[in-house]
Amino acid sequence: MKDQAIEKARILSQALPYIQKYNNKIVVIKYGGNAMTDEQLKKNVMEDVVLLSEIGVKIVLVHGGGPDINAMLKAVGKESKFIDGLRYTDEETMSYVQMVLAGKTNKNLVSMISDLKSKAVGICGMDGNIIEAKKHETPDLGYVGDIVEIHPQLIFKLLDDGYIPVVASIGTDDNHVYNINADMAASAIAGALNAENMVFVSNVPGVLKDAEDEGSLIPQIHVRDVQHLTEAGIISGGMIPKVQCCVDCVRQGVKKTVIIDGRIPHALLIEMLSDEGIGTMIVGDEYEEL
């Protein structure tokens, strides 16, 4: 028992400089996709979110909800259709996307945070015109939108009032509601908030030198190296747009971005509050770690 207590104390003392670093700083966490399908892992992520909030980190949780949308469309007998990895969203599909993302998925996350005795408010990009969007033109994906501008005032207000904003990735213009890629939404929101860090909670370990070998994780990538790694086929497939979101984030002034494996229990705490870290960091060329 004594040895266990000493080890716990060592871990807490190791976390101290990171707690000090992130205290009162904004961290945007993007959570979605298949990383949301396991209820126990989802609970672990929400516990991490609440713990980080309780030690003074200003957390903004941005989420997608592809599996929930797929389940809804299947239940109503509507086929899920994708073009270049993006969901084709006709008017009927958009009504279900809005219902699921801003409703079921969003409020379930808020409820989980509330059950952990923390304060969260569920919003979407339509609230306060947070995500101003326009129609994505090529290819024609229906009501899929590109981000024009982020208006972060409502998010700042919620953070100042001690809430965890839980943001569904839906945008709007004067006439329509749009389905927004959640990675892009998180990246743009992090930039607009001048966040200290953005973390993608995914269902992959990060960027791998060998896609078949999870032990080949690349722990850190500088922005200047992304093009070379992409041309070499190391950054490939669905990792290309995710890494590009990280690059965009860094170029907007966010100090670092990280892609971590949400299948690992408490991956957020390992990444943010320990010397070990986890996943792949994408950082600016002048970045120096704590």
PDB file of C-alpha atoms in Angstrom:
ATOM      1  CA  MET A   1       0.000   0.000   0.000  1.00  0.00           C
ATOM      2  CA  LYS A   2       2.853   2.362   0.867  1.00  0.00           C
ATOM      3  CA  ASP A   3       4.487   1.783  -2.535  1.00  0.00           C
ATOM      4  CA  GLN A   4       1.167   2.487  -4.285  1.00  0.00           C
ATOM      5  CA  ALA A   5       0.762   5.743  -2.333  1.00  0.00           C
ATOM      6  CA  ILE A   6       4.294   6.815  -3.243  1.00  0.00           C
ATOM      7  CA  GLU A   7       3.623   6.078  -6.930  1.00  0.00           C
ATOM      8  CA  LYS A   8       0.391   8.080  -6.840  1.00  0.00           C
ATOM      9  CA  ALA A   9       2.242  10.995  -5.244  1.00  0.00           C
ATOM     10  CA  ARG A  10       4.957  10.766  -7.925  1.00  0.00           C
ATOM     11  CA  ILE A  11       2.364  10.912 -10.693  1.00  0.00           C
ATOM     12  CA  LEU A  12       0.654  13.928  -9.116  1.00  0.00           C
ATOM     13  CA  SER A  13       3.958  15.742  -8.662  1.00  0.00           C
ATOM     14  CA  GLN A  14       4.867  15.031 -12.288  1.00  0.00           C
ATOM     15  CA  ALA A  15       1.576  16.614 -13.357  1.00  0.00           C
ATOM     16  CA  LEU A  16       2.212  19.870 -11.457  1.00  0.00           C
ATOM     17  CA  PRO A  17       4.112  21.808 -14.181  1.00  0.00           C
ATOM     18  CA  TYR A  18       1.469  20.840 -16.726  1.00  0.00           C
ATOM     19  CA  ILE A  19      -1.356  21.906 -14.414  1.00  0.00           C
ATOM     20  CA  GLN A  20       0.394  25.261 -14.026  1.00  0.00           C
ATOM     21  CA  LYS A  21       0.973  25.540 -17.774  1.00  0.00           C
ATOM     22  CA  TYR A  22      -2.662  24.950 -18.699  1.00  0.00           C
ATOM     23  CA  ASN A  23      -4.307  26.794 -15.799  1.00  0.00           C
ATOM     24  CA  ASN A  24      -6.763  29.374 -17.158  1.00  0.00           C
ATOM     25  CA  LYS A  25      -5.784  28.477 -20.741  1.00  0.00           C
ATOM     26  CA  ILE A  26      -8.262  27.395 -23.427  1.00  0.00           C
ATOM     27  CA  VAL A  27      -7.965  23.865 -24.792  1.00  0.00           C
ATOM     28  CA  VAL A  28     -10.254  22.706 -27.603  1.00  0.00           C
ATOM     29  CA  ILE A  29     -11.008  18.989 -27.691  1.00  0.00           C
ATOM     30  CA  LYS A  30     -12.519  17.459 -30.795  1.00  0.00           C
ATOM     31  CA  TYR A  31     -14.406  14.279 -30.000  1.00  0.00           C
ATOM     32  CA  GLY A  32     -16.348  12.219 -32.459  1.00  0.00           C
ATOM     33  CA  GLY A  33     -16.604   9.394 -34.937  1.00  0.00           C
ATOM     34  CA  ASN A  34     -15.863   5.856 -33.847  1.00  0.00           C
ATOM     35  CA  ALA A  35     -14.137   7.065 -30.670  1.00  0.00           C
ATOM     36  CA  MET A  36     -17.655   7.749 -29.336  1.00  0.00           C
ATOM     37  CA  THR A  37     -19.088   4.263 -29.814  1.00  0.00           C
ATOM     38  CA  ASP A  38     -17.810   2.547 -26.641  1.00  0.00           C
ATOM     39  CA  GLU A  39     -19.760   3.753 -23.605  1.00  0.00           C
ATOM     40  CA  GLN A  40     -17.005   3.031 -21.064  1.00  0.00           C
ATOM     41  CA  LEU A  41     -14.372   4.848 -23.145  1.00  0.00           C
ATOM     42  CA  LYS A  42     -16.805   7.727 -23.624  1.00  0.00           C
ATOM     43  CA  LYS A  43     -17.216   7.901 -19.844  1.00  0.00           C
ATOM     44  CA  ASN A  44     -13.411   7.941 -19.471  1.00  0.00           C
ATOM     45  CA  VAL A  45     -13.132  10.861 -21.889  1.00  0.00           C
ATOM     46  CA  MET A  46     -15.819  12.836 -20.064  1.00  0.00           C
ATOM     47  CA  GLU A  47     -14.072  12.143 -16.731  1.00  0.00           C
ATOM     48  CA  ASP A  48     -10.865  13.537 -18.221  1.00  0.00           C
ATOM     49  CA  VAL A  49     -12.715  16.597 -19.540  1.00  0.00           C
ATOM     50  CA  VAL A  50     -14.221  17.268 -16.107  1.00  0.00           C
ATOM     51  CA  LEU A  51     -10.936  16.744 -14.253  1.00  0.00           C
ATOM     52  CA  LEU A  52      -9.122  19.149 -16.587  1.00  0.00           C
ATOM     53  CA  SER A  53     -11.890  21.694 -16.098  1.00  0.00           C
ATOM     54  CA  GLU A  54     -11.735  21.305 -12.309  1.00  0.00           C
ATOM     55  CA  ILE A  55      -7.983  22.096 -12.252  1.00  0.00           C
ATOM     56  CA  GLY A  56      -8.552  25.333 -14.155  1.00  0.00           C
ATOM     57  CA  VAL A  57      -8.304  24.408 -17.834  1.00  0.00           C
ATOM     58  CA  LYS A  58     -10.948  26.134 -19.963  1.00  0.00           C
ATOM     59  CA  ILE A  59     -12.241  23.215 -22.014  1.00  0.00           C
ATOM     60  CA  VAL A  60     -14.272  23.581 -25.206  1.00  0.00           C
ATOM     61  CA  LEU A  61     -15.619  20.244 -26.460  1.00  0.00           C
ATOM     62  CA  VAL A  62     -16.442  20.124 -30.188  1.00  0.00           C
ATOM     63  CA  HIS A  63     -18.096  16.954 -31.420  1.00  0.00           C
ATOM     64  CA  GLY A  64     -19.293  15.171 -34.496  1.00  0.00           C
ATOM     65  CA  GLY A  65     -21.527  12.119 -34.428  1.00  0.00           C
ATOM     66  CA  GLY A  66     -21.235  10.070 -37.598  1.00  0.00           C
ATOM     67  CA  PRO A  67     -22.239   6.734 -36.015  1.00  0.00           C
ATOM     68  CA  ASP A  68     -25.342   8.295 -34.396  1.00  0.00           C
ATOM     69  CA  ILE A  69     -26.326   9.877 -37.721  1.00  0.00           C
ATOM     70  CA  ASN A  70     -25.817   6.567 -39.541  1.00  0.00           C
ATOM     71  CA  ALA A  71     -28.009   4.809 -36.971  1.00  0.00           C
ATOM     72  CA  MET A  72     -30.770   7.397 -37.356  1.00  0.00           C
ATOM     73  CA  LEU A  73     -30.722   7.223 -41.151  1.00  0.00           C
ATOM     74  CA  LYS A  74     -30.805   3.437 -41.031  1.00  0.00           C
ATOM     75  CA  ALA A  75     -33.755   3.550 -38.626  1.00  0.00           C
ATOM     76  CA  VAL A  76     -35.764   5.715 -41.049  1.00  0.00           C
ATOM     77  CA  GLY A  77     -34.705   3.652 -44.071  1.00  0.00           C
ATOM     78  CA  LYS A  78     -32.452   6.286 -45.646  1.00  0.00           C
ATOM     79  CA  GLU A  79     -29.101   5.338 -47.152  1.00  0.00           C
ATOM     80  CA  SER A  80     -25.881   7.004 -45.963  1.00  0.00           C
ATOM     81  CA  LYS A  81     -23.998   8.320 -48.984  1.00  0.00           C
ATOM     82  CA  PHE A  82     -20.432   9.661 -48.994  1.00  0.00           C
ATOM     83  CA  ILE A  83     -18.439  11.533 -51.648  1.00  0.00           C
ATOM     84  CA  ASP A  84     -14.682  11.938 -51.108  1.00  0.00           C
ATOM     85  CA  GLY A  85     -15.175  11.032 -47.456  1.00  0.00           C
ATOM     86  CA  LEU A  86     -17.854  13.699 -46.839  1.00  0.00           C
ATOM     87  CA  ARG A  87     -21.488  12.879 -46.160  1.00  0.00           C
ATOM     88  CA  TYR A  88     -23.880  13.824 -48.970  1.00  0.00           C
ATOM     89  CA  THR A  89     -26.540  15.826 -47.147  1.00  0.00           C
ATOM     90  CA  ASP A  90     -29.780  16.505 -48.974  1.00  0.00           C
ATOM     91  CA  GLU A  91     -32.512  18.539 -47.287  1.00  0.00           C
ATOM     92  CA  GLU A  92     -34.125  15.527 -45.593  1.00  0.00           C
ATOM     93  CA  THR A  93     -30.765  14.194 -44.396  1.00  0.00           C
ATOM     94  CA  MET A  94     -29.861  17.639 -43.037  1.00  0.00           C
ATOM     95  CA  SER A  95     -32.970  17.620 -40.861  1.00  0.00           C
ATOM     96  CA  TYR A  96     -31.823  14.321 -39.333  1.00  0.00           C
ATOM     97  CA  VAL A  97     -28.221  15.565 -38.967  1.00  0.00           C
ATOM     98  CA  GLN A  98     -29.444  18.617 -37.077  1.00  0.00           C
ATOM     99  CA  MET A  99     -31.781  16.523 -34.938  1.00  0.00           C
ATOM    100  CA  VAL A 100     -29.023  14.071 -33.990  1.00  0.00           C
ATOM    101  CA  LEU A 101     -25.994  16.366 -33.608  1.00  0.00           C
ATOM    102  CA  ALA A 102     -27.655  19.323 -31.876  1.00  0.00           C
ATOM    103  CA  GLY A 103     -30.086  17.038 -30.045  1.00  0.00           C
ATOM    104  CA  LYS A 104     -29.320  13.457 -29.019  1.00  0.00           C
ATOM    105  CA  THR A 105     -25.527  13.419 -29.328  1.00  0.00           C
ATOM    106  CA  ASN A 106     -24.970  16.887 -27.890  1.00  0.00           C
ATOM    107  CA  LYS A 107     -27.303  16.482 -24.946  1.00  0.00           C
ATOM    108  CA  ASN A 108     -25.978  13.016 -24.090  1.00  0.00           C
ATOM    109  CA  LEU A 109     -22.480  14.483 -23.704  1.00  0.00           C
ATOM    110  CA  VAL A 110     -23.832  17.364 -21.621  1.00  0.00           C
ATOM    111  CA  SER A 111     -25.690  14.877 -19.427  1.00  0.00           C
ATOM    112  CA  MET A 112     -22.554  12.793 -18.873  1.00  0.00           C
ATOM    113  CA  ILE A 113     -20.605  15.886 -17.796  1.00  0.00           C
ATOM    114  CA  SER A 114     -23.457  16.975 -15.518  1.00  0.00           C
ATOM    115  CA  ASP A 115     -23.538  13.496 -13.937  1.00  0.00           C
ATOM    116  CA  LEU A 116     -19.887  14.086 -12.992  1.00  0.00           C
ATOM    117  CA  LYS A 117     -20.939  17.227 -11.054  1.00  0.00           C
ATOM    118  CA  SER A 118     -19.540  19.709 -13.567  1.00  0.00           C
ATOM    119  CA  LYS A 119     -21.299  22.438 -15.552  1.00  0.00           C
ATOM    120  CA  ALA A 120     -21.770  22.100 -19.305  1.00  0.00           C
ATOM    121  CA  VAL A 121     -23.956  23.842 -21.884  1.00  0.00           C
ATOM    122  CA  GLY A 122     -24.823  22.210 -25.180  1.00  0.00           C
ATOM    123  CA  ILE A 123     -24.823  24.528 -28.195  1.00  0.00           C
ATOM    124  CA  CYS A 124     -24.351  24.260 -31.940  1.00  0.00           C
ATOM    125  CA  GLY A 125     -22.779  26.510 -34.539  1.00  0.00           C
ATOM    126  CA  MET A 126     -26.152  28.168 -35.158  1.00  0.00           C
ATOM    127  CA  ASP A 127     -26.282  29.563 -31.619  1.00  0.00           C
ATOM    128  CA  GLY A 128     -24.908  33.082 -31.529  1.00  0.00           C
ATOM    129  CA  ASN A 129     -23.961  32.549 -35.188  1.00  0.00           C
ATOM    130  CA  ILE A 130     -20.823  30.812 -33.917  1.00  0.00           C
ATOM    131  CA  ILE A 131     -20.143  29.037 -37.224  1.00  0.00           C
ATOM    132  CA  GLU A 132     -20.904  31.246 -40.201  1.00  0.00           C
ATOM    133  CA  ALA A 133     -20.880  28.985 -43.244  1.00  0.00           C
ATOM    134  CA  LYS A 134     -21.448  28.806 -46.971  1.00  0.00           C
ATOM    135  CA  LYS A 135     -22.374  25.945 -49.276  1.00  0.00           C
ATOM    136  CA  HIS A 136     -19.548  23.624 -50.232  1.00  0.00           C
ATOM    137  CA  GLU A 137     -19.458  23.801 -54.030  1.00  0.00           C
ATOM    138  CA  THR A 138     -17.183  21.060 -55.410  1.00  0.00           C
ATOM    139  CA  PRO A 139     -18.314  18.360 -55.491  1.00  0.00           C
ATOM    140  CA  ASP A 140     -21.991  19.077 -54.889  1.00  0.00           C
ATOM    141  CA  LEU A 141     -22.641  17.580 -51.451  1.00  0.00           C
ATOM    142  CA  GLY A 142     -26.013  19.170 -50.800  1.00  0.00           C
ATOM    143  CA  TYR A 143     -26.187  21.003 -47.465  1.00  0.00           C
ATOM    144  CA  VAL A 144     -22.542  20.494 -46.550  1.00  0.00           C
ATOM    145  CA  GLY A 145     -20.895  23.758 -45.590  1.00  0.00           C
ATOM    146  CA  ASP A 146     -17.490  25.407 -45.553  1.00  0.00           C
ATOM    147  CA  ILE A 147     -16.632  27.734 -42.690  1.00  0.00           C
ATOM    148  CA  VAL A 148     -16.616  31.447 -43.545  1.00  0.00           C
ATOM    149  CA  GLU A 149     -15.938  32.827 -40.084  1.00  0.00           C
ATOM    150  CA  ILE A 150     -16.117  31.864 -36.413  1.00  0.00           C
ATOM    151  CA  HIS A 151     -17.889  34.267 -34.056  1.00  0.00           C
ATOM    152  CA  PRO A 152     -16.634  33.096 -30.639  1.00  0.00           C
ATOM    153  CA  GLN A 153     -18.308  35.598 -28.299  1.00  0.00           C
ATOM    154  CA  LEU A 154     -20.859  33.110 -26.910  1.00  0.00           C
ATOM    155  CA  ILE A 155     -18.134  30.519 -26.244  1.00  0.00           C
ATOM    156  CA  PHE A 156     -16.005  33.117 -24.416  1.00  0.00           C
ATOM    157  CA  LYS A 157     -19.045  34.097 -22.329  1.00  0.00           C
ATOM    158  CA  LEU A 158     -19.756  30.496 -21.324  1.00  0.00           C
ATOM    159  CA  LEU A 159     -16.090  29.902 -20.415  1.00  0.00           C
ATOM    160  CA  ASP A 160     -16.007  33.080 -18.328  1.00  0.00           C
ATOM    161  CA  ASP A 161     -19.121  31.889 -16.503  1.00  0.00           C
ATOM    162  CA  GLY A 162     -17.459  28.570 -15.632  1.00  0.00           C
ATOM    163  CA  TYR A 163     -19.229  26.307 -18.128  1.00  0.00           C
ATOM    164  CA  ILE A 164     -17.825  23.693 -20.507  1.00  0.00           C
ATOM    165  CA  PRO A 165     -19.268  24.573 -23.942  1.00  0.00           C
ATOM    166  CA  VAL A 166     -20.208  21.414 -25.861  1.00  0.00           C
ATOM    167  CA  VAL A 167     -20.433  22.456 -29.524  1.00  0.00           C
ATOM    168  CA  ALA A 168     -22.174  20.507 -32.296  1.00  0.00           C
ATOM    169  CA  SER A 169     -20.662  21.039 -35.740  1.00  0.00           C
ATOM    170  CA  ILE A 170     -23.551  22.708 -37.555  1.00  0.00           C
ATOM    171  CA  GLY A 171     -23.209  26.046 -39.348  1.00  0.00           C
ATOM    172  CA  THR A 172     -25.524  28.547 -40.943  1.00  0.00           C
ATOM    173  CA  ASP A 173     -25.831  31.459 -43.334  1.00  0.00           C
ATOM    174  CA  ASP A 174     -28.809  33.779 -43.768  1.00  0.00           C
ATOM    175  CA  ASN A 175     -30.877  31.091 -45.477  1.00  0.00           C
ATOM    176  CA  HIS A 176     -29.698  27.565 -44.722  1.00  0.00           C
ATOM    177  CA  VAL A 177     -28.295  25.200 -42.101  1.00  0.00           C
ATOM    178  CA  TYR A 178     -25.190  23.218 -43.045  1.00  0.00           C
ATOM    179  CA  ASN A 179     -23.478  20.042 -41.964  1.00  0.00           C
ATOM    180  CA  ILE A 180     -19.898  21.040 -41.048  1.00  0.00           C
ATOM    181  CA  ASN A 181     -16.980  18.620 -40.784  1.00  0.00           C
ATOM    182  CA  ALA A 182     -16.276  18.457 -37.036  1.00  0.00           C
ATOM    183  CA  ASP A 183     -12.475  18.399 -37.457  1.00  0.00           C
ATOM    184  CA  MET A 184     -12.647  21.613 -39.472  1.00  0.00           C
ATOM    185  CA  ALA A 185     -15.034  23.162 -36.963  1.00  0.00           C
ATOM    186  CA  ALA A 186     -12.736  22.335 -34.030  1.00  0.00           C
ATOM    187  CA  SER A 187      -9.692  23.691 -35.863  1.00  0.00           C
ATOM    188  CA  ALA A 188     -11.404  26.957 -36.769  1.00  0.00           C
ATOM    189  CA  ILE A 189     -12.866  27.403 -33.272  1.00  0.00           C
ATOM    190  CA  ALA A 190      -9.467  26.771 -31.660  1.00  0.00           C
ATOM    191  CA  GLY A 191      -7.913  29.405 -33.902  1.00  0.00           C
ATOM    192  CA  ALA A 192     -10.649  31.949 -33.173  1.00  0.00           C
ATOM    193  CA  LEU A 193     -10.294  31.357 -29.413  1.00  0.00           C
ATOM    194  CA  ASN A 194      -6.488  31.619 -29.574  1.00  0.00           C
ATOM    195  CA  ALA A 195      -6.415  28.271 -27.771  1.00  0.00           C
ATOM    196  CA  GLU A 196      -3.313  26.952 -26.071  1.00  0.00           C
ATOM    197  CA  ASN A 197      -3.837  23.502 -27.504  1.00  0.00           C
ATOM    198  CA  MET A 198      -6.201  21.480 -29.682  1.00  0.00           C
ATOM    199  CA  VAL A 199      -6.598  17.740 -29.155  1.00  0.00           C
ATOM    200  CA  PHE A 200      -8.209  15.381 -31.661  1.00  0.00           C
ATOM    201  CA  VAL A 201      -9.561  12.341 -29.791  1.00  0.00           C
ATOM    202  CA  SER A 202      -9.608   9.750 -32.557  1.00  0.00           C
ATOM    203  CA  ASN A 203      -9.719   5.976 -32.965  1.00  0.00           C
ATOM    204  CA  VAL A 204      -6.145   5.706 -34.261  1.00  0.00           C
ATOM    205  CA  PRO A 205      -2.853   6.111 -32.346  1.00  0.00           C
ATOM    206  CA  GLY A 206      -1.779   9.094 -34.455  1.00  0.00           C
ATOM    207  CA  VAL A 207       0.413   9.306 -37.567  1.00  0.00           C
ATOM    208  CA  LEU A 208       2.212   6.008 -38.220  1.00  0.00           C
ATOM    209  CA  LYS A 209       5.323   5.441 -40.322  1.00  0.00           C
ATOM    210  CA  ASP A 210       3.809   2.063 -41.216  1.00  0.00           C
ATOM    211  CA  ALA A 211       0.013   1.970 -41.289  1.00  0.00           C
ATOM    212  CA  GLU A 212       0.089  -1.731 -40.325  1.00  0.00           C
ATOM    213  CA  ASP A 213       2.313  -1.198 -37.273  1.00  0.00           C
ATOM    214  CA  GLU A 214       0.879   0.785 -34.362  1.00  0.00           C
ATOM    215  CA  GLY A 215       4.346   0.729 -32.815  1.00  0.00           C
ATOM    216  CA  SER A 216       5.623   2.998 -35.595  1.00  0.00           C
ATOM    217  CA  LEU A 217       3.966   6.103 -34.167  1.00  0.00           C
ATOM    218  CA  ILE A 218       5.577   9.444 -35.054  1.00  0.00           C
ATOM    219  CA  PRO A 219       5.444  11.440 -31.779  1.00  0.00           C
ATOM    220  CA  GLN A 220       6.043  14.911 -33.248  1.00  0.00           C
ATOM    221  CA  ILE A 221       5.735  16.507 -36.688  1.00  0.00           C
ATOM    222  CA  HIS A 222       6.700  20.062 -37.562  1.00  0.00           C
ATOM    223  CA  VAL A 223       4.490  21.902 -40.030  1.00  0.00           C
ATOM    224  CA  ARG A 224       7.408  22.166 -42.461  1.00  0.00           C
ATOM    225  CA  ASP A 225       7.566  18.341 -42.706  1.00  0.00           C
ATOM    226  CA  VAL A 226       3.879  17.682 -43.464  1.00  0.00           C
ATOM    227  CA  GLN A 227       4.153  18.029 -47.251  1.00  0.00           C
ATOM    228  CA  HIS A 228       7.106  15.647 -47.437  1.00  0.00           C
ATOM    229  CA  LEU A 229       5.368  13.044 -45.262  1.00  0.00           C
ATOM    230  CA  THR A 230       2.230  13.319 -47.386  1.00  0.00           C
ATOM    231  CA  GLU A 231       4.144  12.933 -50.642  1.00  0.00           C
ATOM    232  CA  ALA A 232       5.916   9.910 -49.148  1.00  0.00           C
ATOM    233  CA  GLY A 233       2.544   8.311 -48.388  1.00  0.00           C
ATOM    234  CA  ILE A 234       3.110   8.294 -44.609  1.00  0.00           C
ATOM    235  CA  ILE A 235       0.300  10.787 -44.056  1.00  0.00           C
ATOM    236  CA  SER A 236      -2.427   9.230 -46.197  1.00  0.00           C
ATOM    237  CA  GLY A 237      -6.141   8.535 -46.509  1.00  0.00           C
ATOM    238  CA  GLY A 238      -8.331  10.008 -43.786  1.00  0.00           C
ATOM    239  CA  MET A 239      -5.283  11.240 -41.895  1.00  0.00           C
ATOM    240  CA  ILE A 240      -4.566  13.859 -44.620  1.00  0.00           C
ATOM    241  CA  PRO A 241      -7.520  16.179 -43.816  1.00  0.00           C
ATOM    242  CA  LYS A 242      -7.057  15.635 -40.066  1.00  0.00           C
ATOM    243  CA  VAL A 243      -3.386  16.659 -40.204  1.00  0.00           C
ATOM    244  CA  GLN A 244      -4.297  19.596 -42.471  1.00  0.00           C
ATOM    245  CA  CYS A 245      -6.738  20.796 -39.805  1.00  0.00           C
ATOM    246  CA  CYS A 246      -3.848  20.643 -37.329  1.00  0.00           C
ATOM    247  CA  VAL A 247      -1.626  22.650 -39.697  1.00  0.00           C
ATOM    248  CA  ASP A 248      -4.362  25.275 -40.182  1.00  0.00           C
ATOM    249  CA  CYS A 249      -4.744  25.485 -36.404  1.00  0.00           C
ATOM    250  CA  VAL A 250      -1.034  26.057 -35.805  1.00  0.00           C
ATOM    251  CA  ARG A 251      -0.932  28.693 -38.539  1.00  0.00           C
ATOM    252  CA  GLN A 252      -3.745  30.532 -36.738  1.00  0.00           C
ATOM    253  CA  GLY A 253      -1.594  30.754 -33.611  1.00  0.00           C
ATOM    254  CA  VAL A 254      -2.583  27.664 -31.617  1.00  0.00           C
ATOM    255  CA  LYS A 255       0.622  26.534 -29.902  1.00  0.00           C
ATOM    256  CA  LYS A 256       0.272  22.826 -30.570  1.00  0.00           C
ATOM    257  CA  THR A 257      -2.185  20.245 -31.832  1.00  0.00           C
ATOM    258  CA  VAL A 258      -2.294  16.565 -30.951  1.00  0.00           C
ATOM    259  CA  ILE A 259      -3.970  13.493 -32.423  1.00  0.00           C
ATOM    260  CA  ILE A 260      -4.515  10.875 -29.696  1.00  0.00           C
ATOM    261  CA  ASP A 261      -6.121   7.451 -29.473  1.00  0.00           C
ATOM    262  CA  GLY A 262      -9.409   7.678 -27.610  1.00  0.00           C
ATOM    263  CA  ARG A 263      -9.475   3.889 -27.275  1.00  0.00           C
ATOM    264  CA  ILE A 264      -6.804   4.194 -24.570  1.00  0.00           C
ATOM    265  CA  PRO A 265      -8.437   4.872 -21.176  1.00  0.00           C
ATOM    266  CA  HIS A 266      -7.734   8.432 -19.971  1.00  0.00           C
ATOM    267  CA  ALA A 267      -5.631   9.261 -23.020  1.00  0.00           C
ATOM    268  CA  LEU A 268      -6.383  12.964 -22.498  1.00  0.00           C
ATOM    269  CA  LEU A 269      -4.798  12.982 -19.053  1.00  0.00           C
ATOM    270  CA  ILE A 270      -1.776  11.030 -20.255  1.00  0.00           C
ATOM    271  CA  GLU A 271      -1.264  13.529 -23.069  1.00  0.00           C
ATOM    272  CA  MET A 272      -1.800  16.733 -21.135  1.00  0.00           C
ATOM    273  CA  LEU A 273      -0.601  16.005 -17.609  1.00  0.00           C
ATOM    274  CA  SER A 274       2.369  13.649 -17.934  1.00  0.00           C
ATOM    275  CA  ASP A 275       5.916  13.557 -19.267  1.00  0.00           C
ATOM    276  CA  GLU A 276       5.090  10.590 -21.494  1.00  0.00           C
ATOM    277  CA  GLY A 277       2.511  12.201 -23.738  1.00  0.00           C
ATOM    278  CA  ILE A 278       0.667  10.115 -26.282  1.00  0.00           C
ATOM    279  CA  GLY A 279      -0.241  10.314 -29.954  1.00  0.00           C
ATOM    280  CA  THR A 280       1.236  12.655 -32.579  1.00  0.00           C
ATOM    281  CA  MET A 281       1.870  16.366 -31.992  1.00  0.00           C
ATOM    282  CA  ILE A 282       1.772  18.726 -34.995  1.00  0.00           C
ATOM    283  CA  VAL A 283       3.586  21.916 -34.067  1.00  0.00           C
ATOM    284  CA  GLY A 284       5.013  25.077 -35.562  1.00  0.00           C
ATOM    285  CA  ASP A 285       8.651  25.148 -36.598  1.00  0.00           C
ATOM    286  CA  GLU A 286       9.662  27.228 -33.552  1.00  0.00           C
ATOM    287  CA  TYR A 287       7.797  25.123 -31.001  1.00  0.00           C
ATOM    288  CA  GLU A 288       9.577  24.079 -27.796  1.00  0.00           C
ATOM    289  CA  GLU A 289       7.940  21.634 -25.387  1.00  0.00           C
ATOM    290  CA  LEU A 290       7.686  22.383 -21.663  1.00  0.00           C
TER     291      LEU A 290
END
